Short mmCIF file of C-alpha atoms and ligand atoms in Angstrom, two decimals:
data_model
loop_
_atom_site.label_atom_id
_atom_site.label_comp_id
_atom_site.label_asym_id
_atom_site.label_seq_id
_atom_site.Cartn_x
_atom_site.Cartn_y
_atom_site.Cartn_z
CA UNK A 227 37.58 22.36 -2.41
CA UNK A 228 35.00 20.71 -4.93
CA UNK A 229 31.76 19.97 -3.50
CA UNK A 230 33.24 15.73 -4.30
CA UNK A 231 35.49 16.65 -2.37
CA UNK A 232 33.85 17.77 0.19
CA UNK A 233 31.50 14.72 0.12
CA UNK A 234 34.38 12.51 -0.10
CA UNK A 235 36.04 13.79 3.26
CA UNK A 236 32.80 13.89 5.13
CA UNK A 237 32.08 10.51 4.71
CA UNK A 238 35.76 9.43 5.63
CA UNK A 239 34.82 11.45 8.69
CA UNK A 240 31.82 10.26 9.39
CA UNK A 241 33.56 6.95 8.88
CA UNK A 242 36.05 7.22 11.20
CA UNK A 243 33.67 8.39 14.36
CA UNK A 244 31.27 5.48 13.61
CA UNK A 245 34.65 3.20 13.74
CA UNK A 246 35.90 5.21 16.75
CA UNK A 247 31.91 5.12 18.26
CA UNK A 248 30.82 1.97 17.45
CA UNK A 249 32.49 -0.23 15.57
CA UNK A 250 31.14 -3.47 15.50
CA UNK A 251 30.18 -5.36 12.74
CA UNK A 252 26.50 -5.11 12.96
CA UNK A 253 26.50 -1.36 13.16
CA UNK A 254 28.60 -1.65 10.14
CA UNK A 255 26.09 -3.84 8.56
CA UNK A 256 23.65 -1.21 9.19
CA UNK A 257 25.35 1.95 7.99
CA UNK A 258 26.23 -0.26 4.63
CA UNK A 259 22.57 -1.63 4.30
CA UNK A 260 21.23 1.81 5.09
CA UNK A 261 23.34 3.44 2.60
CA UNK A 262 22.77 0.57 0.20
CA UNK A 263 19.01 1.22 0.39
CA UNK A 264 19.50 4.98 -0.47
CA UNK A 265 21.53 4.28 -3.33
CA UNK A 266 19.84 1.10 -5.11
CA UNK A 267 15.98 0.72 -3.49
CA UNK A 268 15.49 4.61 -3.77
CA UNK A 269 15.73 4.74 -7.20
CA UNK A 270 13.78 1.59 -8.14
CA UNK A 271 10.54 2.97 -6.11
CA UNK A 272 10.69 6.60 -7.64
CA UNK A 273 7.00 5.56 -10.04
CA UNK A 274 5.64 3.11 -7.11
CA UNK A 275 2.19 3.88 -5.71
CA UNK A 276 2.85 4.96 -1.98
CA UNK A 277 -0.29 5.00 0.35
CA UNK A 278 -0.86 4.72 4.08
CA UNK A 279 -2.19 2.40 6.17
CA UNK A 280 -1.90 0.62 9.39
CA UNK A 281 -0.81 -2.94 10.28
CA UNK A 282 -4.40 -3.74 10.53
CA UNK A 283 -5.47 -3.07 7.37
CA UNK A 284 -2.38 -5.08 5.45
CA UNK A 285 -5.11 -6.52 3.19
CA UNK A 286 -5.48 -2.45 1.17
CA UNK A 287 -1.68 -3.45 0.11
CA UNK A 288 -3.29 -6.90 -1.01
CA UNK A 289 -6.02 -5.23 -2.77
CA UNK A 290 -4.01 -2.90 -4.73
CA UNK A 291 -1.82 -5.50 -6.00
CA UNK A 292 -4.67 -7.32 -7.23
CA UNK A 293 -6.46 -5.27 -8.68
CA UNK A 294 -3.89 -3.26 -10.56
CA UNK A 295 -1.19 -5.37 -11.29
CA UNK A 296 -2.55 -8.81 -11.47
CA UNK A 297 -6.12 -7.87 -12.20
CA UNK A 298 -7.71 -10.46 -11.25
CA UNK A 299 -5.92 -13.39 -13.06
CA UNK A 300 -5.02 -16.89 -11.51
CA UNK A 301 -1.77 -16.47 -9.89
CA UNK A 302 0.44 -19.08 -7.70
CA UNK A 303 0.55 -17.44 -4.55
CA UNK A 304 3.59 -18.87 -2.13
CA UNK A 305 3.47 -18.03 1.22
CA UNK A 306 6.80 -18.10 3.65
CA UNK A 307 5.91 -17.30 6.71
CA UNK A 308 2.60 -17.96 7.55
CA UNK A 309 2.03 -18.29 11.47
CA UNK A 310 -1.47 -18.14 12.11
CA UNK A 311 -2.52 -17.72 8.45
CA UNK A 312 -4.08 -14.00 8.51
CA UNK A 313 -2.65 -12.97 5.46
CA UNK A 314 -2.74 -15.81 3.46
CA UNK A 315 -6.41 -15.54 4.27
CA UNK A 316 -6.44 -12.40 3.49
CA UNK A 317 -5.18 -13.25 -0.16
CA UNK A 318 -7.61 -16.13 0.01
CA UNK A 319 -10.26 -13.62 -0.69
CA UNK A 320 -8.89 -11.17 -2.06
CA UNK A 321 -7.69 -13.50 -5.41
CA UNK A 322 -10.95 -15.30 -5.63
CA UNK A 323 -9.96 -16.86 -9.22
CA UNK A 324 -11.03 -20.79 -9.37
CA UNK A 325 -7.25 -21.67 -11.56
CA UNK A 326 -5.58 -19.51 -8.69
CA UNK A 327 -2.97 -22.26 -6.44
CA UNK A 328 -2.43 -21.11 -3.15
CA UNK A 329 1.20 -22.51 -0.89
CA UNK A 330 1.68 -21.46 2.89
CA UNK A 331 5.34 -22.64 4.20
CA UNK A 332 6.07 -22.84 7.71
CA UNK A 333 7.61 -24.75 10.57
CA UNK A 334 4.78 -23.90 12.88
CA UNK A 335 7.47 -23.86 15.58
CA UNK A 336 8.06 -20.32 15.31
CA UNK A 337 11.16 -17.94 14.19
CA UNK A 338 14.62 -20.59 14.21
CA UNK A 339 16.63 -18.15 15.44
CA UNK A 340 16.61 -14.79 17.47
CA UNK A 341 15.63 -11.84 15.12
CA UNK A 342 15.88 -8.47 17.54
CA UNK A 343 15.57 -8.11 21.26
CA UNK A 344 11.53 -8.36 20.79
CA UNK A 345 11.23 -11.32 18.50
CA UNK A 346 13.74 -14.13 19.80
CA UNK A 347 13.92 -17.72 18.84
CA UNK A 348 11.04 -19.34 18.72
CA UNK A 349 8.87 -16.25 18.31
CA UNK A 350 5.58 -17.21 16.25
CA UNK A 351 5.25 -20.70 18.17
CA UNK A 352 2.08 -22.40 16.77
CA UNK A 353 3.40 -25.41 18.88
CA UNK A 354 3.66 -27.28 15.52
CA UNK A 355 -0.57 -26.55 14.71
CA UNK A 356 -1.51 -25.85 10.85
CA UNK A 357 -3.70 -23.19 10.80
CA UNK A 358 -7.36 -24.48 9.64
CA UNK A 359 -8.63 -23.23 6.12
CA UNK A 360 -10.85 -24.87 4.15
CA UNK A 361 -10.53 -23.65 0.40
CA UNK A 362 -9.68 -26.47 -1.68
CA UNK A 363 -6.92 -24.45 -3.29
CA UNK A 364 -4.58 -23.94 0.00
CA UNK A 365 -1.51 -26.11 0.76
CA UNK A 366 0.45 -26.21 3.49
CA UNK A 367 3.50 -26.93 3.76
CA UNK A 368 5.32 -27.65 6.97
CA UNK A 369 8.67 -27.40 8.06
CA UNK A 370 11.54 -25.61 8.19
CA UNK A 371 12.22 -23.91 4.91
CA UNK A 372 15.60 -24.73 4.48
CA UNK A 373 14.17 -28.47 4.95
CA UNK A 374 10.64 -28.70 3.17
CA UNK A 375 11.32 -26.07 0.14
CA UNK A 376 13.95 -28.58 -1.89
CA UNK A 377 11.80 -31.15 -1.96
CA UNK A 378 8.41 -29.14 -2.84
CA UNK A 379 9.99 -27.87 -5.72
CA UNK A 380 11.43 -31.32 -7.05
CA UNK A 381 7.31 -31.52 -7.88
CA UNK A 382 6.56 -27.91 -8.71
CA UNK A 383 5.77 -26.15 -12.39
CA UNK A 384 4.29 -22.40 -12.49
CA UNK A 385 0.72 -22.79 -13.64
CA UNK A 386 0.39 -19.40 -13.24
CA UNK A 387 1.67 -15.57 -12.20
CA UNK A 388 3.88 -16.34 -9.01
CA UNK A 389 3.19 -14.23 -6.31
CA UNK A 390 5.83 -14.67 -3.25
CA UNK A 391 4.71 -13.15 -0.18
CA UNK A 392 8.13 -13.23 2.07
CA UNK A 393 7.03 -12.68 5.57
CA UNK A 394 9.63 -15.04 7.95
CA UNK A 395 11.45 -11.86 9.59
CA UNK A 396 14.72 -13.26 9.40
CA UNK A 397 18.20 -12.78 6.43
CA UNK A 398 18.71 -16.23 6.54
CA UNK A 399 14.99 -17.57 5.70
CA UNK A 400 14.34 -14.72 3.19
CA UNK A 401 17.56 -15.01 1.47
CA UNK A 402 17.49 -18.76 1.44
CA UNK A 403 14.08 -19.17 -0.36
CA UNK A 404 14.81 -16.35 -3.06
CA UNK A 405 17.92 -18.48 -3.84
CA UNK A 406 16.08 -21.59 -3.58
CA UNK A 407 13.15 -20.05 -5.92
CA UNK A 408 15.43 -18.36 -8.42
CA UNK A 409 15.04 -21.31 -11.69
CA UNK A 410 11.12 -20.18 -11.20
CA UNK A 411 11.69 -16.72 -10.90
CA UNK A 412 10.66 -14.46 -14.21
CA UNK A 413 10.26 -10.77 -15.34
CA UNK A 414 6.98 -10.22 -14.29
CA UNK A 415 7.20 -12.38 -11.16
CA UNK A 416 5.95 -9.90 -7.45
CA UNK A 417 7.32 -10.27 -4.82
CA UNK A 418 5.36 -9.22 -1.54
CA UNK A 419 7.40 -8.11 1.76
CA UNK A 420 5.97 -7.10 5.39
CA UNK A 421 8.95 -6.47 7.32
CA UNK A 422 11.12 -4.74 4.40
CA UNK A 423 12.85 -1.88 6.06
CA UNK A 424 13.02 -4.09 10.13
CA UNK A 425 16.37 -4.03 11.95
CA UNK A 426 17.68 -1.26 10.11
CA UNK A 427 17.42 -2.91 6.63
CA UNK A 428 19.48 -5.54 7.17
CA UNK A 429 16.71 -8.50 7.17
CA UNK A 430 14.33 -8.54 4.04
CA UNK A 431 15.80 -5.73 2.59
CA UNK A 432 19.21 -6.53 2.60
CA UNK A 433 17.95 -10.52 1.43
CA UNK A 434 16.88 -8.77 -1.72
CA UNK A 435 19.97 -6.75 -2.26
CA UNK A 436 22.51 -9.93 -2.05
CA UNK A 437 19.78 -12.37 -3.56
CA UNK A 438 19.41 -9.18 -6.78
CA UNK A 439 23.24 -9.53 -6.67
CA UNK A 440 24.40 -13.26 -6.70
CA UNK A 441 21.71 -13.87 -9.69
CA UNK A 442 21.77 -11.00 -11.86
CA UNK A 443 17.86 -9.64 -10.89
CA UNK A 444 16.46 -6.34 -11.20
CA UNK A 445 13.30 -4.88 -9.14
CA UNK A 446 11.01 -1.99 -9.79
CA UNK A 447 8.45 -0.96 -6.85
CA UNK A 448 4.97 -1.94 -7.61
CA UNK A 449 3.35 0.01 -4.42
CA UNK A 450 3.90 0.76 -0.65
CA UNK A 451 3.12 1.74 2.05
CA UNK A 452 4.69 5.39 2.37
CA UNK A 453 7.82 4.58 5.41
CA UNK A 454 8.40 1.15 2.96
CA UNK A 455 7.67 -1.49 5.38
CA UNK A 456 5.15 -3.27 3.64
CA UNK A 457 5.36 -3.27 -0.18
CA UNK A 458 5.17 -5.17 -3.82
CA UNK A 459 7.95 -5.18 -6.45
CA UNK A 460 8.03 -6.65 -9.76
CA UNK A 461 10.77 -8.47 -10.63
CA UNK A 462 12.18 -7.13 -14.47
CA UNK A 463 14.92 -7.60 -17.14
CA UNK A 464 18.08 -6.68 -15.78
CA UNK A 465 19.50 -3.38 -17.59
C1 SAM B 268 5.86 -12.84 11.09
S1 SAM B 268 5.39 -14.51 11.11
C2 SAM B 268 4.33 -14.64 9.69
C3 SAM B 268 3.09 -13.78 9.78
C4 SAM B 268 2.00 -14.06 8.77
N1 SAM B 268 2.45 -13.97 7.39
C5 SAM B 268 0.86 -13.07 8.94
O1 SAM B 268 1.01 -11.93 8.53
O2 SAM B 268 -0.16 -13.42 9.47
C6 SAM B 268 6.89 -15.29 10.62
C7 SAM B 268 6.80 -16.80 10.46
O3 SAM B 268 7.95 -17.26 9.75
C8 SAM B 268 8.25 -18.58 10.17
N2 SAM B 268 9.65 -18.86 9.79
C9 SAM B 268 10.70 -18.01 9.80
N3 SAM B 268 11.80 -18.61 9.32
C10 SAM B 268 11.45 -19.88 8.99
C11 SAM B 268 12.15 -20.98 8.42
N4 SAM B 268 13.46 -20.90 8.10
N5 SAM B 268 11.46 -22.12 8.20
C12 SAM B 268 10.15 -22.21 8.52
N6 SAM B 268 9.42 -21.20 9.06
C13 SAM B 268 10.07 -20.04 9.29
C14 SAM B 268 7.97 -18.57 11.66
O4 SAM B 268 7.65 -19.86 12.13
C15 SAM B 268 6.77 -17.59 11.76
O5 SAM B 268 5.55 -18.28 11.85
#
């Protein structure tokens, strides 16, 4: 038997005792997203810049990004997801560039809908409160994204290198604002995830995947942290 062979029938087995085991959708989901990650993320990160560190100390991915990638220019920084504002801050003063524009999108009201057994509806709660910064060049905007994004854009033009930080958890928010985004999206264009591999990559990961898909968008991996949680890509000419 050719080792193809071989491959082939072992995943038809392996197959059949997940259907057999458990079959339902979402462990379905999983074993395709998981696979799906192998096969197209894998690849894409083989020259990123992998590094350790822990959830504390998010702002050493913020760093890096800054100062090798956008090095320091003015960039349009668009936050979704921003709960209590600790890492917009973060890249508050981390991008210290006068020209630099920076958008924080949230409902304040917390996740819309359950995300795992940890994080249900409503997880995130601010009670509606805006967090309170005081640079000149933050905006908030509040609602739910599916709500307050169509109209923000009606009034929006890129001054500058967009940076999209994607931090709401959730398929539907992430996948809804890269879709929503895409006429602004460029080569060139990073975006910034926190939760990339969560729930068995079938949240911001597999966002990316369908959003790459519908619109004809390639990736390559900027840096990461070394498990791939928390990480920049750089969006590039499709192939
Ligand atoms: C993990 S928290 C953000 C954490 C923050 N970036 C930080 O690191 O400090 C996720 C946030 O996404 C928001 N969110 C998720 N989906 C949303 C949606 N569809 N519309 C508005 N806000 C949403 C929640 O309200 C919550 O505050």
């Amino acid at each position: 038997m050719s080792s193809q062979t071989e491959q082939s029938v072992s995943d038809l087995v392996e197959a059949a005792v997940r259907l057999l085991a458990h079959g339902s959708p979402e462990d379905w989901n999983r074993h395709y997203r998981e696979k799906s990650f192998q096969e197209h993320f894998l690849p894409r990160a083989k020259d990123a810049l992998l590094f350790d560190f822990d959830y504390q100390n998010r702002q050493v991915l913020y760093q890096c990004i800054n100062g090798r990638f956008i090095q320091k220019e003015p960039i349009d920084y668009l936050e979704f997801g921003v709960w209590q504002g600790v890492s917009f801050s973060h890249w508050l003063n981390i991008n210290t560039h006068a020209s630099s524009r920076f958008f924080g999108f949230d409902s304040f009201e917390g996740l819309p809908e359950d995300w795992n057994r940890g994080a249900p509806k409503g997880t995130f709660s601010q009670k509606g409160a805006v967090p309170t910064i005081e640079d000149p060049r933050a905006t908030f905007v509040k609602g739910l994204f599916q709500q307050s994004i169509p109209p923000f854009l009606d009034g929006f033009a890129v001054q500058n290198r967009l940076v999209i930080h994607f931090d709401a958890d959730l398929y539907s928010s992430t996948l809804y604002t890269m879709m929503a985004l895409d006429r602004f999206i460029t080569p060139g264009t990073i975006f910034l995830f926190d939760e990339f591999t969560a729930e068995k990559y079938t949240c911001e990961y597999a966002a990316l995947h369908d959003y790459c898909a519908a619109c004809y968008r390639d990736y390559k991996v900027l840096c990461s942290r070394k498990d791939y949680v928390k990480l920049a890509i750089e969006i590039v000419v499709p192939e």
